[in-house]
Short mmCIF file of N, CA and C in Angstrom, two decimals:
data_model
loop_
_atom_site.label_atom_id
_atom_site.label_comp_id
_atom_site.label_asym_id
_atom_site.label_seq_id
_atom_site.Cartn_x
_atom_site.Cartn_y
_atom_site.Cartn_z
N UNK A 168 0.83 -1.18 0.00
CA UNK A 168 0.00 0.00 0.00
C UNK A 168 0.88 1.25 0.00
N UNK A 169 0.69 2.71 -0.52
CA UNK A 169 0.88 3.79 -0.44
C UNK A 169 1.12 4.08 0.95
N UNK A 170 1.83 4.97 1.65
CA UNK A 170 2.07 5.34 2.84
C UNK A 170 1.18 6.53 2.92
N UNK A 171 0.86 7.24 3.86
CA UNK A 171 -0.01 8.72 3.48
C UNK A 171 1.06 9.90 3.07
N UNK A 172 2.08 9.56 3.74
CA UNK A 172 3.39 10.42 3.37
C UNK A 172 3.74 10.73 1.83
N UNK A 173 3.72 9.14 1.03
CA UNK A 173 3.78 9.13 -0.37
C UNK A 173 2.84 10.33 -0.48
N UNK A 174 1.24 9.89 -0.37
CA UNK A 174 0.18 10.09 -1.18
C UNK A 174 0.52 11.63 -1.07
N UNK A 175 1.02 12.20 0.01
CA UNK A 175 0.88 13.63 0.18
C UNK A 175 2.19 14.62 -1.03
N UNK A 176 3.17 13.48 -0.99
CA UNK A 176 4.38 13.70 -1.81
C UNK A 176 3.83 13.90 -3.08
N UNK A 177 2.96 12.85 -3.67
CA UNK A 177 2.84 13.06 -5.13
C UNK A 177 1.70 14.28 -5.30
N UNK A 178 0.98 14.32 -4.48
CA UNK A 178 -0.09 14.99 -4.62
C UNK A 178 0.95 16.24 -5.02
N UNK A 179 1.46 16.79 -4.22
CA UNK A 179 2.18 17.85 -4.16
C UNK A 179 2.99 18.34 -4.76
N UNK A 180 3.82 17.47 -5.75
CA UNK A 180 4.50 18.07 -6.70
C UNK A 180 4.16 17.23 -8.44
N UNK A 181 2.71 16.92 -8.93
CA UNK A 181 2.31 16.56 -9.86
C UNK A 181 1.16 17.78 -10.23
N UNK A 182 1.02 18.20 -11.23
CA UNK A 182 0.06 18.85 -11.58
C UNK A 182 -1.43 18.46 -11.20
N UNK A 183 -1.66 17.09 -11.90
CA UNK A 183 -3.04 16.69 -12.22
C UNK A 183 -2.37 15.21 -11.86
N UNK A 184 -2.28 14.69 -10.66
CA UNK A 184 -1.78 13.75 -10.48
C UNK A 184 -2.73 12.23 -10.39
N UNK A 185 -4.17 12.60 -10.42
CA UNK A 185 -5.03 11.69 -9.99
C UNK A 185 -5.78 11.08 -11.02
N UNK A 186 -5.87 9.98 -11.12
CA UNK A 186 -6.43 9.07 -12.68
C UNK A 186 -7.66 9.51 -12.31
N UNK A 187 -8.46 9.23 -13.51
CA UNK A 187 -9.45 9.13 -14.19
C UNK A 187 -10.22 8.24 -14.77
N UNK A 188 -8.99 7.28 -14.99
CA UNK A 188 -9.42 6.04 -16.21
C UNK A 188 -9.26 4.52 -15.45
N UNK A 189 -9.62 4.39 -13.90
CA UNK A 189 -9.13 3.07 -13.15
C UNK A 189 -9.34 2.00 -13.63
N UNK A 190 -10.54 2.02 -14.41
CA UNK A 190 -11.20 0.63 -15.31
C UNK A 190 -10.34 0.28 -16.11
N UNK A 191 -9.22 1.02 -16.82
CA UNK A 191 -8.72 0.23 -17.62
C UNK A 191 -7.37 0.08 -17.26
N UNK A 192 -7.06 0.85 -16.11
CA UNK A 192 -5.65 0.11 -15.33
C UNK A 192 -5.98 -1.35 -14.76
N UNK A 193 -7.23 -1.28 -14.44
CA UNK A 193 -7.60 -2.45 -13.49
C UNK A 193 -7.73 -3.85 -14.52
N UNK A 194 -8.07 -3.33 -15.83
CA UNK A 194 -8.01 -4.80 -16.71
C UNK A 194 -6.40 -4.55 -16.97
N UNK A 195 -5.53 -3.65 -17.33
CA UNK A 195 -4.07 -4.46 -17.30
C UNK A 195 -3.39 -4.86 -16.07
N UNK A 196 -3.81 -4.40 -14.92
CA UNK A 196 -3.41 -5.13 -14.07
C UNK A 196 -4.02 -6.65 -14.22
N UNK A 197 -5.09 -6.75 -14.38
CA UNK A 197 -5.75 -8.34 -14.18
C UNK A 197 -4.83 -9.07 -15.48
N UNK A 198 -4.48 -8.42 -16.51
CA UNK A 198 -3.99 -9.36 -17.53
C UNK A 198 -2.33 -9.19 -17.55
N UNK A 199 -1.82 -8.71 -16.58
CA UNK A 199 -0.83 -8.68 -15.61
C UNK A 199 -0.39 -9.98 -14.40
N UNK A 200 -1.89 -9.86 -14.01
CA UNK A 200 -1.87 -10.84 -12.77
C UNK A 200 -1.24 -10.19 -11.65
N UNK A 201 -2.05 -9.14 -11.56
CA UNK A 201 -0.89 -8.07 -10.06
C UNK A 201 -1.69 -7.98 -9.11
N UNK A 202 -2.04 -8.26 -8.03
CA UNK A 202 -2.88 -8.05 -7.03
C UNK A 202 -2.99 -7.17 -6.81
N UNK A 203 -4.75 -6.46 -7.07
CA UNK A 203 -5.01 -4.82 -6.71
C UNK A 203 -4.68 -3.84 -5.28
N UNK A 204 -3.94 -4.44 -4.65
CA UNK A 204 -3.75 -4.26 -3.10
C UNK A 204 -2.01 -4.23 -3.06
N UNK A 205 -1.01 -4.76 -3.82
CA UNK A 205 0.19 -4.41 -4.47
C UNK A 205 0.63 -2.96 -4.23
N UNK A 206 1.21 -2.59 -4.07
CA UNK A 206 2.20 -1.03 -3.97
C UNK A 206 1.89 -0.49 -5.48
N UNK A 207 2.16 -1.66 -6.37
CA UNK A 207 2.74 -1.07 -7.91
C UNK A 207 1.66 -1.10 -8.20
N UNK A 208 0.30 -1.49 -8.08
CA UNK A 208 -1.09 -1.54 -8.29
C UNK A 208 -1.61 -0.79 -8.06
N UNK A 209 -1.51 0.07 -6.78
CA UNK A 209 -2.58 1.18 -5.92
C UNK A 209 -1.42 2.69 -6.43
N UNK A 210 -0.71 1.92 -6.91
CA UNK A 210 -0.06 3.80 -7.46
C UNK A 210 -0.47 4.06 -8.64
N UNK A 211 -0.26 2.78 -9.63
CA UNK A 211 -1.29 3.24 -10.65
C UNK A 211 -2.75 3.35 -10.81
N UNK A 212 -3.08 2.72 -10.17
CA UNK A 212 -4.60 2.78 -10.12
C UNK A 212 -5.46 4.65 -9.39
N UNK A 213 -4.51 4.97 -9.02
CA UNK A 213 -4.49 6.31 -8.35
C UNK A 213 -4.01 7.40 -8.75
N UNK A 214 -2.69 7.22 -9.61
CA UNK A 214 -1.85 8.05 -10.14
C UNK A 214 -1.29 8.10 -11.64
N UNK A 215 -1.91 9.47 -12.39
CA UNK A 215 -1.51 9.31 -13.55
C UNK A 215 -0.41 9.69 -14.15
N UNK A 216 0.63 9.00 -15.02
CA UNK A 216 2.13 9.57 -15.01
C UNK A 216 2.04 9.74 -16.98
N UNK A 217 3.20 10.14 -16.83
CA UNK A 217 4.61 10.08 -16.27
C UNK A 217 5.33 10.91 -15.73
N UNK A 218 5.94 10.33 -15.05
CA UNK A 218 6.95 11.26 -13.61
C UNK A 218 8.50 11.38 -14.09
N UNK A 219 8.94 12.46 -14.05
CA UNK A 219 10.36 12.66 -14.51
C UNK A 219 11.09 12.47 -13.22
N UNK A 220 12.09 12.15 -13.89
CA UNK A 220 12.43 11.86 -12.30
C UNK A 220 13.84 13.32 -12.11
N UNK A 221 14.63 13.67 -11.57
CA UNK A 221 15.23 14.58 -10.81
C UNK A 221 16.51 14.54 -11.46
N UNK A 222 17.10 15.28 -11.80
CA UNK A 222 18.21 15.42 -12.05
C UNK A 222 18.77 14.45 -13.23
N UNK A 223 17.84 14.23 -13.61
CA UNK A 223 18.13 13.01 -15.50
C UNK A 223 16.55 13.04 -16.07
N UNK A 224 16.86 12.94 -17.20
CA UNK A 224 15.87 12.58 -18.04
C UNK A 224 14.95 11.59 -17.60
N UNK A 225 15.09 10.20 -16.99
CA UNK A 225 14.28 9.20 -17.18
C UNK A 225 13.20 9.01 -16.54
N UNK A 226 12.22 9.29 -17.46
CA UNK A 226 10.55 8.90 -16.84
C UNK A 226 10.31 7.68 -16.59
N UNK A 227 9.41 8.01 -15.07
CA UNK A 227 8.47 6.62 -14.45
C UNK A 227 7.47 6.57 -14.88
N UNK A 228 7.28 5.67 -16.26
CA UNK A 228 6.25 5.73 -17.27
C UNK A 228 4.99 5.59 -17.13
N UNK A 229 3.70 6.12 -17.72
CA UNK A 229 2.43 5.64 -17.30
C UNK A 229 2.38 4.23 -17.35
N UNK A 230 1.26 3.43 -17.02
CA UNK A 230 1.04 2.02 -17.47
C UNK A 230 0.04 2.42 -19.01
N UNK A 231 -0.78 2.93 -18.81
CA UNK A 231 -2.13 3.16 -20.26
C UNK A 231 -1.33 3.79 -20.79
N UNK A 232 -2.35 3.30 -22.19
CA UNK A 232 -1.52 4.11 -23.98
C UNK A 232 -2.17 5.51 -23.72
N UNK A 233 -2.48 6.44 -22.81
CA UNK A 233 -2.64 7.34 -22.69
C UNK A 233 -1.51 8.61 -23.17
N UNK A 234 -1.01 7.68 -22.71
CA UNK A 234 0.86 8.54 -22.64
C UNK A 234 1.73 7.27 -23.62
N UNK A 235 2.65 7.72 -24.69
CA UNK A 235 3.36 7.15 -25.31
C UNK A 235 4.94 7.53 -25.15
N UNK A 236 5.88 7.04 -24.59
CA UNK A 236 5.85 5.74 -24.43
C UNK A 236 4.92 5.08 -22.79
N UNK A 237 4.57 3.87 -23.05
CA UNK A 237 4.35 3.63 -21.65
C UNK A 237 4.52 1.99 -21.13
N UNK A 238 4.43 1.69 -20.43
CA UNK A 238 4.92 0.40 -19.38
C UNK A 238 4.36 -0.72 -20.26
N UNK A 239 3.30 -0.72 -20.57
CA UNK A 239 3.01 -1.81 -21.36
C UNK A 239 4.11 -2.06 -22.66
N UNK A 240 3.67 -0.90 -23.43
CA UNK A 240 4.88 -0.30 -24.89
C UNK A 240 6.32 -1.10 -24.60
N UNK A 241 6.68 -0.46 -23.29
CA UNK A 241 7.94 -0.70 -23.39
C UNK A 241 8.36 -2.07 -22.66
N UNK A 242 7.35 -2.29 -22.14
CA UNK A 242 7.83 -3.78 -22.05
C UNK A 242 7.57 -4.86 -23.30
N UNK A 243 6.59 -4.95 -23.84
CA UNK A 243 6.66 -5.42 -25.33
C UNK A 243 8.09 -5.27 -25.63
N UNK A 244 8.26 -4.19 -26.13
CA UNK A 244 9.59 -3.86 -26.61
C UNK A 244 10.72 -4.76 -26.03
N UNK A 245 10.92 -4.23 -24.82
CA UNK A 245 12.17 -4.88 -24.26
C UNK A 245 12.18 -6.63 -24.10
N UNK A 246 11.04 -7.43 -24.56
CA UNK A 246 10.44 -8.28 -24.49
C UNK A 246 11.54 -9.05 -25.95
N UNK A 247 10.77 -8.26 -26.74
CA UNK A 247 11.16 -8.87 -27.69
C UNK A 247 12.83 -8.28 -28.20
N UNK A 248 13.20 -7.57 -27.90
CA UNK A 248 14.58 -7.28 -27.95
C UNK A 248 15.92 -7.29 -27.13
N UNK A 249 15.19 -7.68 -25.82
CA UNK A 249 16.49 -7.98 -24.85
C UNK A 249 15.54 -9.29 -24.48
N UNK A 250 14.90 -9.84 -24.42
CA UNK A 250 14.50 -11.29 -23.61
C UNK A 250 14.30 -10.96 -22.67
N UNK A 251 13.04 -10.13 -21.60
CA UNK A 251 13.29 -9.53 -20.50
C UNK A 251 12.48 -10.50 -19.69
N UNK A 252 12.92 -10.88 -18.62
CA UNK A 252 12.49 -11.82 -17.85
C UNK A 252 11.33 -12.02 -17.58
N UNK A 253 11.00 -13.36 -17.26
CA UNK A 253 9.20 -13.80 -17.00
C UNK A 253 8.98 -12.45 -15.78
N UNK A 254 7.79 -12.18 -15.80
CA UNK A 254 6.93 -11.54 -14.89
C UNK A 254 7.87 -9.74 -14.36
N UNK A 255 8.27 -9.41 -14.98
CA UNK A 255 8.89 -8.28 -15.04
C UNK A 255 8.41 -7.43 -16.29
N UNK A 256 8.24 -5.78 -15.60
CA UNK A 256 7.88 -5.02 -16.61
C UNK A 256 9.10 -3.84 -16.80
N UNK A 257 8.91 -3.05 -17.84
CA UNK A 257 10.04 -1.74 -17.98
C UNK A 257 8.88 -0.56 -17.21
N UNK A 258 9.65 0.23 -16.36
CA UNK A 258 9.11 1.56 -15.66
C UNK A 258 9.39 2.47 -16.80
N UNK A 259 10.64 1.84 -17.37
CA UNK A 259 10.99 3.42 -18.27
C UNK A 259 11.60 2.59 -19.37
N UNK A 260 11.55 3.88 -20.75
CA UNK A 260 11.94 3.42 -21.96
C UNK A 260 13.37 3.70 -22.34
N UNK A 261 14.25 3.74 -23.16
CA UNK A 261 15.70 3.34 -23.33
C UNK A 261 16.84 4.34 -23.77
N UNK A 262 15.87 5.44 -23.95
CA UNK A 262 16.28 6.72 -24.59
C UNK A 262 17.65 7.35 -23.66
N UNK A 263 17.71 7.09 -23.03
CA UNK A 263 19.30 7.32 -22.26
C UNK A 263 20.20 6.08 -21.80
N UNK A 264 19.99 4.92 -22.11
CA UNK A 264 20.77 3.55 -21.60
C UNK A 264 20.21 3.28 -20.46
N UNK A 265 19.27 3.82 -19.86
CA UNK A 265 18.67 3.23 -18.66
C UNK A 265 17.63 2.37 -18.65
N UNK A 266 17.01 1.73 -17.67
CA UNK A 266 16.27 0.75 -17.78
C UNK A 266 15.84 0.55 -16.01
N UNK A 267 14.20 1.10 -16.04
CA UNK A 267 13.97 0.54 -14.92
C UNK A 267 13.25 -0.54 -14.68
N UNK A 268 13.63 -1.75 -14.01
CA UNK A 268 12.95 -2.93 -14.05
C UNK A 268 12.31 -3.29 -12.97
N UNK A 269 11.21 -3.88 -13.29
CA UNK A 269 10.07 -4.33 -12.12
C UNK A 269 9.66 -5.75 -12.55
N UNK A 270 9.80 -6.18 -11.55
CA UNK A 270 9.57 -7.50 -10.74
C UNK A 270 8.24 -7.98 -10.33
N UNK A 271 7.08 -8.13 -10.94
CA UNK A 271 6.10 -8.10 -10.82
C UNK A 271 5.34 -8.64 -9.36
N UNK A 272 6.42 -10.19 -9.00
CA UNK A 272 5.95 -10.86 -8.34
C UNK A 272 7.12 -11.17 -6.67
N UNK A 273 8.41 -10.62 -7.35
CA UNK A 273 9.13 -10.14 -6.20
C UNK A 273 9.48 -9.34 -5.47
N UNK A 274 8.97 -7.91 -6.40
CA UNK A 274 8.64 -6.94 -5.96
C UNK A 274 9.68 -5.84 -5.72
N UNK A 275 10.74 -6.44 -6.60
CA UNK A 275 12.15 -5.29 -6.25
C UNK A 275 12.16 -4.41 -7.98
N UNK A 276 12.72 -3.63 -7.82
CA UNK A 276 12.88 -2.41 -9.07
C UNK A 276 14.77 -2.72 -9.17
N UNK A 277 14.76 -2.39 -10.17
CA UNK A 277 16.50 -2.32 -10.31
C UNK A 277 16.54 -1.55 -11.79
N UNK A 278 17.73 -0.96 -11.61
CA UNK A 278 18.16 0.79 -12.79
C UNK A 278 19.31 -0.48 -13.37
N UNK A 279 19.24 -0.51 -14.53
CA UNK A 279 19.93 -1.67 -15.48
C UNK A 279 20.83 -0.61 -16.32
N UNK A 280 21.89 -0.60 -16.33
CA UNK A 280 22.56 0.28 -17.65
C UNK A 280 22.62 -1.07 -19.31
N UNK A 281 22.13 -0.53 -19.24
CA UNK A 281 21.99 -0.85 -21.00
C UNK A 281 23.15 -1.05 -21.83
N UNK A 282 24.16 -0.36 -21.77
CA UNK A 282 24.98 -0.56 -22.65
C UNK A 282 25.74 -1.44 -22.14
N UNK A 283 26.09 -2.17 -24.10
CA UNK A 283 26.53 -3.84 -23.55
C UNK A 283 25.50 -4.67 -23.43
N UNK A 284 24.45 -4.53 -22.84
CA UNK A 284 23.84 -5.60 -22.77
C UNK A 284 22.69 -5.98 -23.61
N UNK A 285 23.03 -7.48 -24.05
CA UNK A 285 22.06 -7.89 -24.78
C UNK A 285 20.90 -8.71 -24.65
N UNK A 286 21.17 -9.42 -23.16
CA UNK A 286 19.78 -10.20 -23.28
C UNK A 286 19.30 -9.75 -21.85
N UNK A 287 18.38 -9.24 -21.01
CA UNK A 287 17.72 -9.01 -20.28
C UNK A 287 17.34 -10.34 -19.54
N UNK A 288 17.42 -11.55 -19.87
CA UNK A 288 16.59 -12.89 -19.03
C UNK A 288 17.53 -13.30 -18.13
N UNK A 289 18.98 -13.46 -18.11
CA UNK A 289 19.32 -14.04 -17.22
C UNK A 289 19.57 -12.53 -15.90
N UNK A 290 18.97 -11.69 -15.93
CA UNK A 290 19.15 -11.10 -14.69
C UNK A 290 17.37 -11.51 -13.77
N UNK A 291 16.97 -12.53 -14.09
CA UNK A 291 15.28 -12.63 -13.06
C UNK A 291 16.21 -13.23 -12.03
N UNK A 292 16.74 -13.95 -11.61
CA UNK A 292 16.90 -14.40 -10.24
C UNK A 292 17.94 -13.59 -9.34
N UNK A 293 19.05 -13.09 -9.87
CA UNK A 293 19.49 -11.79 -9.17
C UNK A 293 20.02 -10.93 -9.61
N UNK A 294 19.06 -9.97 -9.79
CA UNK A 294 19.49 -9.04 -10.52
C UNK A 294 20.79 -8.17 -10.44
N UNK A 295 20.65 -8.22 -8.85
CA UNK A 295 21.44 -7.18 -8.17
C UNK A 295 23.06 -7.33 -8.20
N UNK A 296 23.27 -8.62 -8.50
CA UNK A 296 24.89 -9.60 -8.77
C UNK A 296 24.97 -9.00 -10.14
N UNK A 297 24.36 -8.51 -10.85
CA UNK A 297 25.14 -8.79 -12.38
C UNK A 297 25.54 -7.09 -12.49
N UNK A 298 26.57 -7.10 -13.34
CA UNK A 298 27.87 -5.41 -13.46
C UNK A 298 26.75 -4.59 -14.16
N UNK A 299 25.30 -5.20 -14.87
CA UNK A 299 24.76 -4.08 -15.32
C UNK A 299 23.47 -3.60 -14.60
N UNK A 300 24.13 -3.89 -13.15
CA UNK A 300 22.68 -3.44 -12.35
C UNK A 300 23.18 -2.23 -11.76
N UNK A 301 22.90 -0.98 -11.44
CA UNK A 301 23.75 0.26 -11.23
C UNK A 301 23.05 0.60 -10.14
N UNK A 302 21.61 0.76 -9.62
CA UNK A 302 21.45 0.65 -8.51
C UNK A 302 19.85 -0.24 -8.21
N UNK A 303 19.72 -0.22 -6.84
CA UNK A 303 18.26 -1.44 -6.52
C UNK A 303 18.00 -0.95 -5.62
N UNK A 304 16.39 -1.70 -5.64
CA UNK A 304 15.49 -0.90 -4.39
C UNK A 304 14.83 -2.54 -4.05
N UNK A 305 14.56 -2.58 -2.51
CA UNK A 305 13.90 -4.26 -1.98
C UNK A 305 12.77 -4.26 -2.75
N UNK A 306 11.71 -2.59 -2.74
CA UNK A 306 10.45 -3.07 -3.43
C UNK A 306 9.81 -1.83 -4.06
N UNK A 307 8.85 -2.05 -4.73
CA UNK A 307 8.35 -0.64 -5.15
C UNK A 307 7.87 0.64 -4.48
N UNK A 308 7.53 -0.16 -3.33
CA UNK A 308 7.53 1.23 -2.56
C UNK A 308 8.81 1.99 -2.25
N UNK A 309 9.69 1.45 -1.82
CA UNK A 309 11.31 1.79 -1.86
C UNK A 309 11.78 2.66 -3.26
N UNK A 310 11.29 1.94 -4.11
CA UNK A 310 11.76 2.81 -5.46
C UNK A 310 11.11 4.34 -5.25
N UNK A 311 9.41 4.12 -4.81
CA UNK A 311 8.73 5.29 -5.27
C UNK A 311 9.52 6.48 -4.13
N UNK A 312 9.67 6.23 -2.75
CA UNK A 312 10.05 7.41 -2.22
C UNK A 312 11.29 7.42 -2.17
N UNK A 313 11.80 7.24 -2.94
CA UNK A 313 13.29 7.47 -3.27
C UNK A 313 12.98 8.54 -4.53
N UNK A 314 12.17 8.29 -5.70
CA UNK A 314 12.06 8.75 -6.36
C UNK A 314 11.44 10.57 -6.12
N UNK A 315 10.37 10.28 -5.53
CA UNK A 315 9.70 11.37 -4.77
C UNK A 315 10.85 11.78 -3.99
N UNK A 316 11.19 11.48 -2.86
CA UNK A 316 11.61 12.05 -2.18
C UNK A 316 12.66 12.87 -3.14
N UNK A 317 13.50 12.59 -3.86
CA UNK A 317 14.87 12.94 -4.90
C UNK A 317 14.06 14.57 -5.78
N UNK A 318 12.60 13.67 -5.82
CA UNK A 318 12.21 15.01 -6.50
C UNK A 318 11.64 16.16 -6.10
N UNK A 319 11.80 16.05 -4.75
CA UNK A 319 11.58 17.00 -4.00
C UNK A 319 12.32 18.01 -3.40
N UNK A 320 13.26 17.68 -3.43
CA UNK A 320 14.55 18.22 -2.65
C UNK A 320 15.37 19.50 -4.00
#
C-alpha cells in the first residue's frame, strides 16, 4: 500500500496527479496478474504519469496508452529485444541507456545500464549480482520514495 506520506508527496509536486481512467488500469493489471492491493497496483490505479524523475531525463512511465511511451509499450519492446524476464515489466523506456525494471511478483525495481547488454533474461533471479545493475530498491515502494523524495529536494 501507499504510505499517506507518499500520497501527500505526489499529490504535491504533480500537476493533475489523480487518474481518471481506473477501469482500464484495473483490466491491465488483471492481464498482468498483479494483485489490486500491491504497492505497484494502488499507485497506478491512483496516479496518472509520467513522472520525470530529478536530475536526469528518465521517466516513471504511465502504465495506459494514454501517454506514449508507456509500461506496457515498453515492455513489449524490451520483451522482444532484450529477452526480458518472465513476470517483469520496464518503468521506463531506453532513450538514455537506462532501464527501470520491475519485478512483478518479487517486488524489487533495479536501474539496469543498457549498454553492452544484450539479453535481459538471465538477470530474473538476481538481478542485483550482475555489473549491469547500477542501482536497486527491496520493493516498489522503496523505489517510489526514493524517487519522490529525490524530486523534491
Amino acid at each position: 500500500m501507499l504510505s499517506p506520506a507518499l500520497k501527500a508527496k505526489i499529490a504535491s509536486l504533480a500537476p493533475e496527479p489523480f487518474r481518471q481512467n481506473a477501469d482500464e488500469v484495473k483490466a491491465l493489471l488483471n492481464a498482468l496478474a498483479v494483485n489490486e492491493n500491491s504497492c505497484f497496483a494502488q499507485f497506478y490505479l491512483n496516479y496518472v504519469g509520467a513522472f520525470v524523475a530529478p536530475n536526469q531525463a528518465v521517466e516513471l512511465l504511465e502504465i495506459t496508452d494514454i501517454v506514449r511511451p508507456n509500461i506496457m509499450e515498453m515492455t513489449e519492446y524490451f520483451s522482444e529485444h532484450y529477452g526480458l524476464p518472465p513476470r517483469c515489466v520496464a518503468l521506463s523506456d531506453d532513450d538514455f541507456g537506462v532501464l527501470w525494471l520491475y519485478h512483478l511478483d518479487r517486488d524489487w525495481v533495479a536501474e539496469i545500464n543498457l549498454d553492452g547488454v544484450e539479453r535481459l533474461d538471465d538477470l530474473a533471479d538476481e538481478p542485483f549480482a550482475q555489473a549491469a545493475c547500477l542501482r536497486k530498491w527491496h520493493s516498489f515502494a522503496a523505489f517510489l520514495h526514493e524517487f519522490f523524495q529525490a524530486k523534491a529536494a
